[in-house]
Amino acid sequence: MRVLILGGDGYLGWPTAMAFRRAGHEVCAVDNYLRRRIAGETNSDALMSNPLLPERAALFERLTGLKIEVAIGDCCDRGFLSGVVQKFAPEAIVHYAEQPSAPYSMIGYDEARATLSNNLTATFNVVWAVLEHARDCHIIKLGTMGEYGTPNIDIEEGWIEIAHKGRSDKFLYPRQAGSLYHTTKVLDTDLLWFYVRIYGLRVTDLMQGPVYGLSTDEADLDPQLMPNFHYDDIFGTVVNRFLVQAAAQVPLTVYGKGGQTRGYLNIRDTLQCIALAAAHPPARGELRILNQFTETFSVNQLAERVARVGNGMGLAVAVESIDNPRKELEEHYYNPVHRGLAELGLKPHLMTDDVVAAMLGEVLRHRNRIVVERIRPRVRWR
Amino acid sequence: MRVLILGGDGYLGWPTAMAFRRAGHEVCAVDNYLRRRIAGETNSDALMSNPLLPERAALFERLTGLKIEVAIGDCCDRGFLSGVVQKFAPEAIVHYAEQPSAPYSMIGYDEARATLSNNLTATFNVVWAVLEHARDCHIIKLGTMGEYGTPNIDIEEGWIEIAHKGRSDKFLYPRQAGSLYHTTKVLDTDLLWFYVRIYGLRVTDLMQGPVYGLSTDEADLDPQLMPNFHYDDIFGTVVNRFLVQAAAQVPLTVYGKGGQTRGYLNIRDTLQCIALAAAHPPARGELRILNQFTETFSVNQLAERVARVGNGMGLAVAVESIDNPRKELEEHYYNPVHRGLAELGLKPHLMTDDVVAAMLGEVLRHRNRIVVERIRPRVRWR
């Protein structure tokens, strides 16, 4: 299969590119280094340095003999993206090319505007490049479980049958997200669903939870092939922040009451999910939505787990509740369905203590590079 | 009250500006003539010529002694809009400033991109201008009944209580629109709802059906104060197209089976609705959604009505079904609630034969300006 990875320099993009290439597919990875630029501007650089995309691809080729094509450019530039799609003629496009930070999108006008414009325009351009040059191509779009928010009813897999006043119909499951970033993913879904039903595109929209992990079969070949690891308040997930705080021997900072519950998954499972989605494309005119996570944790449960594992490794890990910089429910019902990917064959890698210990061990090897001031909230929702 | 009208040169914008001014409010009307420019580019000019905004305002002032402020500029230009809001300090903003044509948004990439970018950016900039300079200001946003599409259940007023697996919660009523233009209004609603719940804005989102009519108390003062009347396939509504076809003695063109049913209203009722919404602002942090129409008609019912009235006026009016250029259900369930505006005090002006005859009479006075080639579909959805 010919697989185009948009956002190929990202935490998921690069491991996805390597995994598809190693599985025997032709791969082209596209990026414009937006995340690196924003991370630099906000003092949020990754813990380990990651080579640029062409260097990573060259190293991967030296180690495996397998070539990953690279194209550096902006998916918001129609001419560029359209040219890549026309030339590469992908059968699947994995679309990760979005500004991925919720706190960044909440800093102020400029950051909100950049997030809205970048994310919507990239998705719009993907739709049009496919319409014009690869009509049968399967778009695999990275959405987020955050699109659903935290409703008081069970979260279904993208769609819901609503019975109302004696009649019924099927609709997109209602979405209401907690940041402008997450809201752009809601708008993406609306936009994709419109173009799917009007023009008969094939789209898989993956409602993914927060991903953790640094180890994949290909990343393990060389430290320079490792995924990006951000641990700051802007680009770091809660798992990464806790791991780095444990390694730096500062308290793990729980936002508010810590009852915020989300579905998480191991990066190895993200790779499985994307591969399974690509191997089983939806029909033309179908928007298939899959909830992509393997287990749910509250923030308190994550803090307890990291603290337990850290203490077992001889670190003295404390946990502290701090004022929540976000506007979100700190205690809520949360029962999301996640059957679709299991039915396609997903075999989960769960967050065992060994998995946490391995991540913490990796972070400890880079302990001298930690900048503790980056971890506490620098952005507030109000 | 200080009322800022964005899109003040539009079919609804100008009559709204006059009506608020005549009711004793301070009014500033903003426009960048986007619609005039696009109408010119697509050979879709209005039937009657309408003076530019400063000339209309000057004429209105000569006739009534009442001054309407005018600011010519683009709501997508943050500096411009922010400056206007800071200077004028509105208590209510009526936001009509969007590319309003569904067919235009379906022509191709450039038109779709312009519609998406213009409409979302204008709404985004309104939100931020209010956040920064008029935090308590009531945003009255023009949405569309088209956001809901044609679901197989009753259409509620913006929100729906969903009971699901023994639990329940209230959500935005599911939306799925039939054109990219209508989809931008769905995205607007998502965006507004996000900023309302995070920052506590006051917003009324009006789900309006197609509006008809050329007569308002103020427009009737002088022919040069009349609202814009587009009758082509791109900017003309079905009512206007039928009126002009009847006047031109060419068959009324029904798209497909003609069972497409929508909620319509008289422009006089739009003015009432906007005035009622402004007089009763929602609480801070409330997104109030009102379905704004007074009666529903199928396309066939409209054709029959215009034909009957036209024949009664001595015209020989035929009705013809043509291949539907749009992708839409031509027969469907349609039962939308519309209680909120009635509860606020709306007194409907219904589409009687006299009302149709008055509109047709006005069109007949300009019969020599009709360009029949503009009326049949020039844009197809597929």
mmCIF file of C-alpha atoms in Angstrom, chain A residues 47-342:
data_model
loop_
_atom_site.group_PDB
_atom_site.id
_atom_site.type_symbol
_atom_site.label_atom_id
_atom_site.label_comp_id
_atom_site.label_asym_id
_atom_site.label_seq_id
_atom_site.Cartn_x
_atom_site.Cartn_y
_atom_site.Cartn_z
ATOM 1 C CA LEU A 47 13.314 16.166 26.669
ATOM 2 C CA MET A 48 15.466 14.292 24.179
ATOM 3 C CA SER A 49 16.618 15.961 20.989
ATOM 4 C CA ASN A 50 15.104 14.426 17.871
ATOM 5 C CA PRO A 51 16.834 14.712 14.484
ATOM 6 C CA LEU A 52 14.940 16.397 11.690
ATOM 7 C CA LEU A 53 12.826 14.239 9.397
ATOM 8 C CA PRO A 54 15.363 13.737 6.563
ATOM 9 C CA GLU A 55 18.042 12.741 9.084
ATOM 10 C CA ARG A 56 15.694 10.329 10.840
ATOM 11 C CA ALA A 57 14.753 8.806 7.496
ATOM 12 C CA ALA A 58 18.428 8.504 6.491
ATOM 13 C CA LEU A 59 19.270 6.785 9.796
ATOM 14 C CA PHE A 60 16.291 4.447 9.458
ATOM 15 C CA GLU A 61 17.442 3.541 5.946
ATOM 16 C CA ARG A 62 20.996 2.855 7.139
ATOM 17 C CA LEU A 63 19.673 0.551 9.849
ATOM 18 C CA THR A 64 16.972 -1.253 7.872
ATOM 19 C CA GLY A 65 17.678 -0.696 4.195
ATOM 20 C CA LEU A 66 14.177 0.722 3.920
ATOM 21 C CA LYS A 67 13.567 4.132 2.384
ATOM 22 C CA ILE A 68 10.944 6.540 3.754
ATOM 23 C CA GLU A 69 10.232 9.438 1.420
ATOM 24 C CA VAL A 70 10.168 12.858 3.051
ATOM 25 C CA ALA A 71 8.474 16.071 1.920
ATOM 26 C CA ILE A 72 8.926 19.228 3.968
ATOM 27 C CA GLY A 73 6.060 21.644 3.522
ATOM 28 C CA ASP A 74 2.807 23.001 4.889
ATOM 29 C CA CYS A 75 -0.475 21.095 4.458
ATOM 30 C CA CYS A 76 -2.232 24.481 4.594
ATOM 31 C CA ASP A 77 -0.482 25.293 1.318
ATOM 32 C CA ARG A 78 -2.869 23.815 -1.213
ATOM 33 C CA GLY A 79 -0.347 23.720 -4.040
ATOM 34 C CA PHE A 80 2.171 21.843 -1.944
ATOM 35 C CA LEU A 81 -0.236 19.244 -0.529
ATOM 36 C CA SER A 82 -2.064 18.765 -3.798
ATOM 37 C CA GLY A 83 1.280 18.233 -5.550
ATOM 38 C CA VAL A 84 2.390 15.632 -3.011
ATOM 39 C CA VAL A 85 -0.893 13.715 -3.283
ATOM 40 C CA GLN A 86 -0.840 13.846 -7.075
ATOM 41 C CA LYS A 87 2.766 12.632 -7.258
ATOM 42 C CA PHE A 88 2.697 10.027 -4.482
ATOM 43 C CA ALA A 89 -0.814 8.724 -5.325
ATOM 44 C CA PRO A 90 -1.531 7.384 -1.836
ATOM 45 C CA GLU A 91 -4.053 4.633 -1.117
ATOM 46 C CA ALA A 92 -4.202 5.809 2.504
ATOM 47 C CA ILE A 93 -3.482 9.195 4.079
ATOM 48 C CA VAL A 94 -2.859 9.293 7.813
ATOM 49 C CA HIS A 95 -3.685 12.862 8.779
ATOM 50 C CA TYR A 96 -1.919 13.950 11.979
ATOM 51 C CA ALA A 97 -0.999 17.403 10.652
ATOM 52 C CA GLU A 98 -2.554 19.581 13.317
ATOM 53 C CA GLN A 99 -1.448 21.935 16.066
ATOM 54 C CA PRO A 100 -1.809 19.432 18.928
ATOM 55 C CA SER A 101 -1.698 21.452 22.137
ATOM 56 C CA ALA A 102 -4.821 22.393 24.088
ATOM 57 C CA PRO A 103 -3.043 24.913 26.370
ATOM 58 C CA TYR A 104 -1.363 26.548 23.369
ATOM 59 C CA SER A 105 -4.777 27.107 21.787
ATOM 60 C CA MET A 106 -5.921 28.866 24.974
ATOM 61 C CA ILE A 107 -3.061 31.375 25.343
ATOM 62 C CA GLY A 108 -4.685 34.229 23.454
ATOM 63 C CA TYR A 109 -6.041 35.458 20.141
ATOM 64 C CA ASP A 110 -2.992 34.706 18.004
ATOM 65 C CA GLU A 111 -2.536 31.162 19.255
ATOM 66 C CA ALA A 112 -6.262 30.393 19.054
ATOM 67 C CA ARG A 113 -6.444 31.805 15.540
ATOM 68 C CA ALA A 114 -3.365 29.865 14.414
ATOM 69 C CA THR A 115 -4.820 26.637 15.807
ATOM 70 C CA LEU A 116 -8.232 27.161 14.211
ATOM 71 C CA SER A 117 -6.798 28.160 10.881
ATOM 72 C CA ASN A 118 -4.052 25.526 10.724
ATOM 73 C CA ASN A 119 -6.189 22.581 11.752
ATOM 74 C CA LEU A 120 -9.262 23.365 9.676
ATOM 75 C CA THR A 121 -7.283 24.354 6.608
ATOM 76 C CA ALA A 122 -5.123 21.231 6.732
ATOM 77 C CA THR A 123 -8.203 19.014 6.917
ATOM 78 C CA PHE A 124 -9.941 20.992 4.185
ATOM 79 C CA ASN A 125 -6.893 20.703 1.920
ATOM 80 C CA VAL A 126 -6.661 16.956 2.547
ATOM 81 C CA VAL A 127 -10.286 16.582 1.470
ATOM 82 C CA TRP A 128 -9.706 18.555 -1.706
ATOM 83 C CA ALA A 129 -6.410 16.899 -2.600
ATOM 84 C CA VAL A 130 -8.198 13.542 -2.352
ATOM 85 C CA LEU A 131 -11.202 14.790 -4.346
ATOM 86 C CA GLU A 132 -8.951 16.036 -7.105
ATOM 87 C CA HIS A 133 -6.169 13.457 -7.248
ATOM 88 C CA ALA A 134 -6.959 10.313 -5.260
ATOM 89 C CA ARG A 135 -10.715 9.923 -5.094
ATOM 90 C CA ASP A 136 -10.604 6.374 -3.754
ATOM 91 C CA CYS A 137 -7.945 7.084 -1.118
ATOM 92 C CA HIS A 138 -8.774 6.254 2.495
ATOM 93 C CA ILE A 139 -8.342 9.244 4.809
ATOM 94 C CA ILE A 140 -7.401 8.153 8.332
ATOM 95 C CA LYS A 141 -7.877 11.217 10.465
ATOM 96 C CA LEU A 142 -6.671 11.651 14.015
ATOM 97 C CA GLY A 143 -9.500 13.017 16.124
ATOM 98 C CA THR A 144 -9.629 12.923 19.903
ATOM 99 C CA MET A 145 -11.783 11.402 22.625
ATOM 100 C CA GLY A 146 -11.790 14.985 23.893
ATOM 101 C CA GLU A 147 -14.336 15.827 21.185
ATOM 102 C CA TYR A 148 -17.013 14.149 23.280
ATOM 103 C CA GLY A 149 -16.181 15.999 26.475
ATOM 104 C CA THR A 150 -17.536 14.389 29.632
ATOM 105 C CA PRO A 151 -21.256 13.813 29.069
ATOM 106 C CA ASN A 152 -23.502 12.257 31.664
ATOM 107 C CA ILE A 153 -24.449 9.367 29.335
ATOM 108 C CA ASP A 154 -22.349 6.549 27.896
ATOM 109 C CA ILE A 155 -20.079 7.675 25.056
ATOM 110 C CA GLU A 156 -20.814 5.636 21.950
ATOM 111 C CA GLU A 157 -18.450 5.074 19.068
ATOM 112 C CA GLY A 158 -18.952 8.261 17.082
ATOM 113 C CA TRP A 159 -22.646 7.795 16.349
ATOM 114 C CA ILE A 160 -25.823 7.578 18.377
ATOM 115 C CA GLU A 161 -29.348 6.420 17.624
ATOM 116 C CA ILE A 162 -31.740 8.948 19.121
ATOM 117 C CA ALA A 163 -35.325 7.918 19.856
ATOM 118 C CA HIS A 164 -37.408 11.051 20.257
ATOM 119 C CA LYS A 165 -41.171 11.552 20.433
ATOM 120 C CA GLY A 166 -41.930 8.207 18.849
ATOM 121 C CA ARG A 167 -39.464 8.453 15.963
ATOM 122 C CA SER A 168 -35.756 7.744 15.679
ATOM 123 C CA ASP A 169 -32.698 8.571 13.605
ATOM 124 C CA LYS A 170 -28.937 8.087 13.744
ATOM 125 C CA PHE A 171 -26.663 11.092 14.276
ATOM 126 C CA LEU A 172 -23.090 11.997 15.015
ATOM 127 C CA TYR A 173 -22.701 11.568 18.770
ATOM 128 C CA PRO A 174 -22.937 15.074 20.310
ATOM 129 C CA ARG A 175 -19.592 16.721 20.863
ATOM 130 C CA GLN A 176 -18.500 19.477 23.212
ATOM 131 C CA ALA A 177 -14.822 19.803 23.858
ATOM 132 C CA GLY A 178 -12.833 21.433 26.640
ATOM 133 C CA SER A 179 -10.333 23.551 24.678
ATOM 134 C CA LEU A 180 -10.188 25.386 21.394
ATOM 135 C CA TYR A 181 -7.733 22.772 20.132
ATOM 136 C CA HIS A 182 -10.210 19.986 20.919
ATOM 137 C CA THR A 183 -12.981 22.099 19.368
ATOM 138 C CA THR A 184 -11.045 22.272 16.085
ATOM 139 C CA LYS A 185 -11.212 18.472 16.045
ATOM 140 C CA VAL A 186 -14.996 18.707 16.467
ATOM 141 C CA LEU A 187 -15.113 21.077 13.494
ATOM 142 C CA ASP A 188 -12.884 18.676 11.524
ATOM 143 C CA THR A 189 -15.379 15.887 12.161
ATOM 144 C CA ASP A 190 -18.287 18.075 11.014
ATOM 145 C CA LEU A 191 -16.362 19.052 7.899
ATOM 146 C CA LEU A 192 -15.316 15.506 7.040
ATOM 147 C CA TRP A 193 -18.832 14.185 7.575
ATOM 148 C CA PHE A 194 -20.167 16.830 5.203
ATOM 149 C CA TYR A 195 -17.714 15.956 2.440
ATOM 150 C CA VAL A 196 -18.113 12.198 3.017
ATOM 151 C CA ARG A 197 -21.851 12.311 2.499
ATOM 152 C CA ILE A 198 -21.778 14.740 -0.409
ATOM 153 C CA TYR A 199 -18.841 13.328 -2.367
ATOM 154 C CA GLY A 200 -18.604 9.724 -1.158
ATOM 155 C CA LEU A 201 -15.139 9.901 0.401
ATOM 156 C CA ARG A 202 -13.810 7.045 2.572
ATOM 157 C CA VAL A 203 -12.863 8.355 5.999
ATOM 158 C CA THR A 204 -11.889 6.815 9.325
ATOM 159 C CA ASP A 205 -11.987 9.331 12.177
ATOM 160 C CA LEU A 206 -10.099 8.039 15.204
ATOM 161 C CA MET A 207 -11.238 9.407 18.555
ATOM 162 C CA GLN A 208 -7.967 8.836 20.340
ATOM 163 C CA GLY A 209 -7.230 9.258 24.023
ATOM 164 C CA PRO A 210 -3.876 10.490 25.381
ATOM 165 C CA VAL A 211 -1.004 8.252 24.244
ATOM 166 C CA TYR A 212 2.026 7.319 26.335
ATOM 167 C CA GLY A 213 5.222 5.423 25.632
ATOM 168 C CA LEU A 214 8.581 5.802 23.935
ATOM 169 C CA SER A 215 9.132 2.268 22.782
ATOM 170 C CA THR A 216 8.067 0.809 19.448
ATOM 171 C CA ASP A 217 9.756 -1.998 17.507
ATOM 172 C CA GLU A 218 11.357 0.526 15.172
ATOM 173 C CA ALA A 219 12.068 3.297 17.728
ATOM 174 C CA ASP A 220 13.986 0.732 19.776
ATOM 175 C CA LEU A 221 16.476 0.272 16.914
ATOM 176 C CA ASP A 222 18.309 3.484 17.834
ATOM 177 C CA PRO A 223 17.855 6.278 20.416
ATOM 178 C CA GLN A 224 17.801 8.773 17.540
ATOM 179 C CA LEU A 225 14.645 7.120 16.190
ATOM 180 C CA MET A 226 12.716 7.650 19.432
ATOM 181 C CA PRO A 227 9.429 9.598 19.358
ATOM 182 C CA ASN A 228 9.396 13.186 20.614
ATOM 183 C CA PHE A 229 8.866 13.396 24.358
ATOM 184 C CA HIS A 230 7.381 16.681 25.592
ATOM 185 C CA TYR A 231 6.869 17.045 29.338
ATOM 186 C CA ASP A 232 5.928 20.698 29.751
ATOM 187 C CA ASP A 233 2.482 22.109 30.553
ATOM 188 C CA ILE A 234 1.822 23.005 26.910
ATOM 189 C CA PHE A 235 2.837 19.953 24.869
ATOM 190 C CA GLY A 236 3.291 17.337 27.575
ATOM 191 C CA THR A 237 0.473 14.952 28.473
ATOM 192 C CA VAL A 238 -0.311 14.294 32.112
ATOM 193 C CA VAL A 239 1.570 10.972 31.984
ATOM 194 C CA ASN A 240 4.735 12.616 30.683
ATOM 195 C CA ARG A 241 4.518 15.436 33.208
ATOM 196 C CA PHE A 242 4.202 12.960 36.076
ATOM 197 C CA LEU A 243 7.107 10.847 34.820
ATOM 198 C CA VAL A 244 9.376 13.874 34.585
ATOM 199 C CA GLN A 245 8.278 15.245 37.935
ATOM 200 C CA ALA A 246 9.020 11.855 39.524
ATOM 201 C CA ALA A 247 12.444 11.776 37.864
ATOM 202 C CA ALA A 248 13.175 15.356 38.944
ATOM 203 C CA GLN A 249 12.037 14.620 42.517
ATOM 204 C CA VAL A 250 9.402 17.366 42.530
ATOM 205 C CA PRO A 251 5.774 16.674 43.474
ATOM 206 C CA LEU A 252 3.434 15.335 40.789
ATOM 207 C CA THR A 253 0.968 18.186 40.183
ATOM 208 C CA VAL A 254 -2.641 17.028 40.014
ATOM 209 C CA TYR A 255 -4.970 19.671 38.542
ATOM 210 C CA GLY A 256 -7.750 20.206 41.102
ATOM 211 C CA LYS A 257 -9.481 17.151 42.533
ATOM 212 C CA GLY A 258 -7.882 14.759 40.042
ATOM 213 C CA GLY A 259 -11.070 12.873 39.220
ATOM 214 C CA GLN A 260 -10.717 13.809 35.531
ATOM 215 C CA THR A 261 -10.989 10.435 33.764
ATOM 216 C CA ARG A 262 -9.851 9.736 30.214
ATOM 217 C CA GLY A 263 -9.096 6.749 27.990
ATOM 218 C CA TYR A 264 -5.363 6.156 27.492
ATOM 219 C CA LEU A 265 -3.303 3.941 25.241
ATOM 220 C CA ASN A 266 0.239 2.809 24.623
ATOM 221 C CA ILE A 267 1.942 4.179 21.509
ATOM 222 C CA ARG A 268 2.335 0.581 20.351
ATOM 223 C CA ASP A 269 -1.440 0.339 20.293
ATOM 224 C CA THR A 270 -1.747 3.561 18.308
ATOM 225 C CA LEU A 271 0.444 1.918 15.666
ATOM 226 C CA GLN A 272 -1.697 -1.216 15.730
ATOM 227 C CA CYS A 273 -4.897 0.829 15.461
ATOM 228 C CA ILE A 274 -3.674 2.832 12.476
ATOM 229 C CA ALA A 275 -2.486 -0.338 10.754
ATOM 230 C CA LEU A 276 -5.806 -2.088 11.413
ATOM 231 C CA ALA A 277 -7.766 0.916 10.140
ATOM 232 C CA ALA A 278 -5.633 1.046 6.987
ATOM 233 C CA ALA A 279 -6.015 -2.692 6.375
ATOM 234 C CA HIS A 280 -9.807 -2.445 6.650
ATOM 235 C CA PRO A 281 -10.889 0.694 4.798
ATOM 236 C CA PRO A 282 -14.506 1.828 5.094
ATOM 237 C CA ALA A 283 -16.822 1.850 2.107
ATOM 238 C CA ARG A 284 -17.066 4.920 -0.113
ATOM 239 C CA GLY A 285 -19.405 7.411 1.486
ATOM 240 C CA GLU A 286 -18.775 6.010 4.957
ATOM 241 C CA LEU A 287 -17.426 8.008 7.884
ATOM 242 C CA ARG A 288 -16.238 5.294 10.236
ATOM 243 C CA ILE A 289 -15.531 6.518 13.748
ATOM 244 C CA LEU A 290 -13.546 4.448 16.236
ATOM 245 C CA ASN A 291 -12.791 5.212 19.865
ATOM 246 C CA GLN A 292 -9.075 4.625 20.195
ATOM 247 C CA PHE A 293 -7.935 3.838 23.748
ATOM 248 C CA THR A 294 -7.469 0.692 25.796
ATOM 249 C CA GLU A 295 -8.136 1.592 29.441
ATOM 250 C CA THR A 296 -9.406 4.548 31.462
ATOM 251 C CA PHE A 297 -7.652 6.232 34.374
ATOM 252 C CA SER A 298 -8.400 9.243 36.516
ATOM 253 C CA VAL A 299 -5.575 11.723 37.030
ATOM 254 C CA ASN A 300 -5.347 10.559 40.646
ATOM 255 C CA GLN A 301 -4.945 6.936 39.516
ATOM 256 C CA LEU A 302 -2.117 7.954 37.180
ATOM 257 C CA ALA A 303 -0.407 9.914 39.945
ATOM 258 C CA GLU A 304 -0.697 6.956 42.319
ATOM 259 C CA ARG A 305 0.726 4.611 39.725
ATOM 260 C CA VAL A 306 3.701 6.789 38.828
ATOM 261 C CA ALA A 307 4.354 7.458 42.529
ATOM 262 C CA ARG A 308 4.231 3.730 43.397
ATOM 263 C CA VAL A 309 6.589 2.767 40.577
ATOM 264 C CA GLY A 310 8.906 5.716 41.278
ATOM 265 C CA ASN A 311 9.069 4.925 44.981
ATOM 266 C CA GLY A 312 9.840 1.321 44.080
ATOM 267 C CA MET A 313 12.793 2.615 42.050
ATOM 268 C CA GLY A 314 14.148 4.525 45.029
ATOM 269 C CA LEU A 315 12.751 7.942 44.149
ATOM 270 C CA ALA A 316 10.809 9.864 46.808
ATOM 271 C CA VAL A 317 7.665 10.789 44.870
ATOM 272 C CA ALA A 318 5.107 13.164 46.376
ATOM 273 C CA VAL A 319 1.730 14.130 44.917
ATOM 274 C CA GLU A 320 0.287 17.637 45.219
ATOM 275 C CA SER A 321 -3.073 19.062 44.150
ATOM 276 C CA ILE A 322 -2.817 22.480 42.525
ATOM 277 C CA ASP A 323 -5.387 24.983 41.299
ATOM 278 C CA ASN A 324 -6.802 23.683 38.006
ATOM 279 C CA PRO A 325 -5.726 25.958 35.128
ATOM 280 C CA ARG A 326 -8.392 24.430 32.884
ATOM 281 C CA LYS A 327 -12.141 24.709 32.949
ATOM 282 C CA GLU A 328 -13.289 21.114 33.243
ATOM 283 C CA LEU A 329 -15.258 18.798 35.502
ATOM 284 C CA GLU A 330 -12.968 17.310 38.149
ATOM 285 C CA GLU A 331 -15.445 14.560 39.032
ATOM 286 C CA HIS A 332 -17.753 13.138 36.384
ATOM 287 C CA TYR A 333 -19.368 10.105 34.830
ATOM 288 C CA TYR A 334 -17.229 8.515 32.106
ATOM 289 C CA ASN A 335 -18.147 5.325 30.326
ATOM 290 C CA PRO A 336 -16.985 5.303 26.703
ATOM 291 C CA VAL A 337 -17.494 2.344 24.389
ATOM 292 C CA HIS A 338 -14.411 1.052 22.559
ATOM 293 C CA ARG A 339 -15.349 -2.050 20.633
ATOM 294 C CA GLY A 340 -14.531 -1.230 17.010
ATOM 295 C CA LEU A 341 -10.769 -1.548 17.120
ATOM 296 C CA ALA A 342 -10.934 -4.692 19.290
#
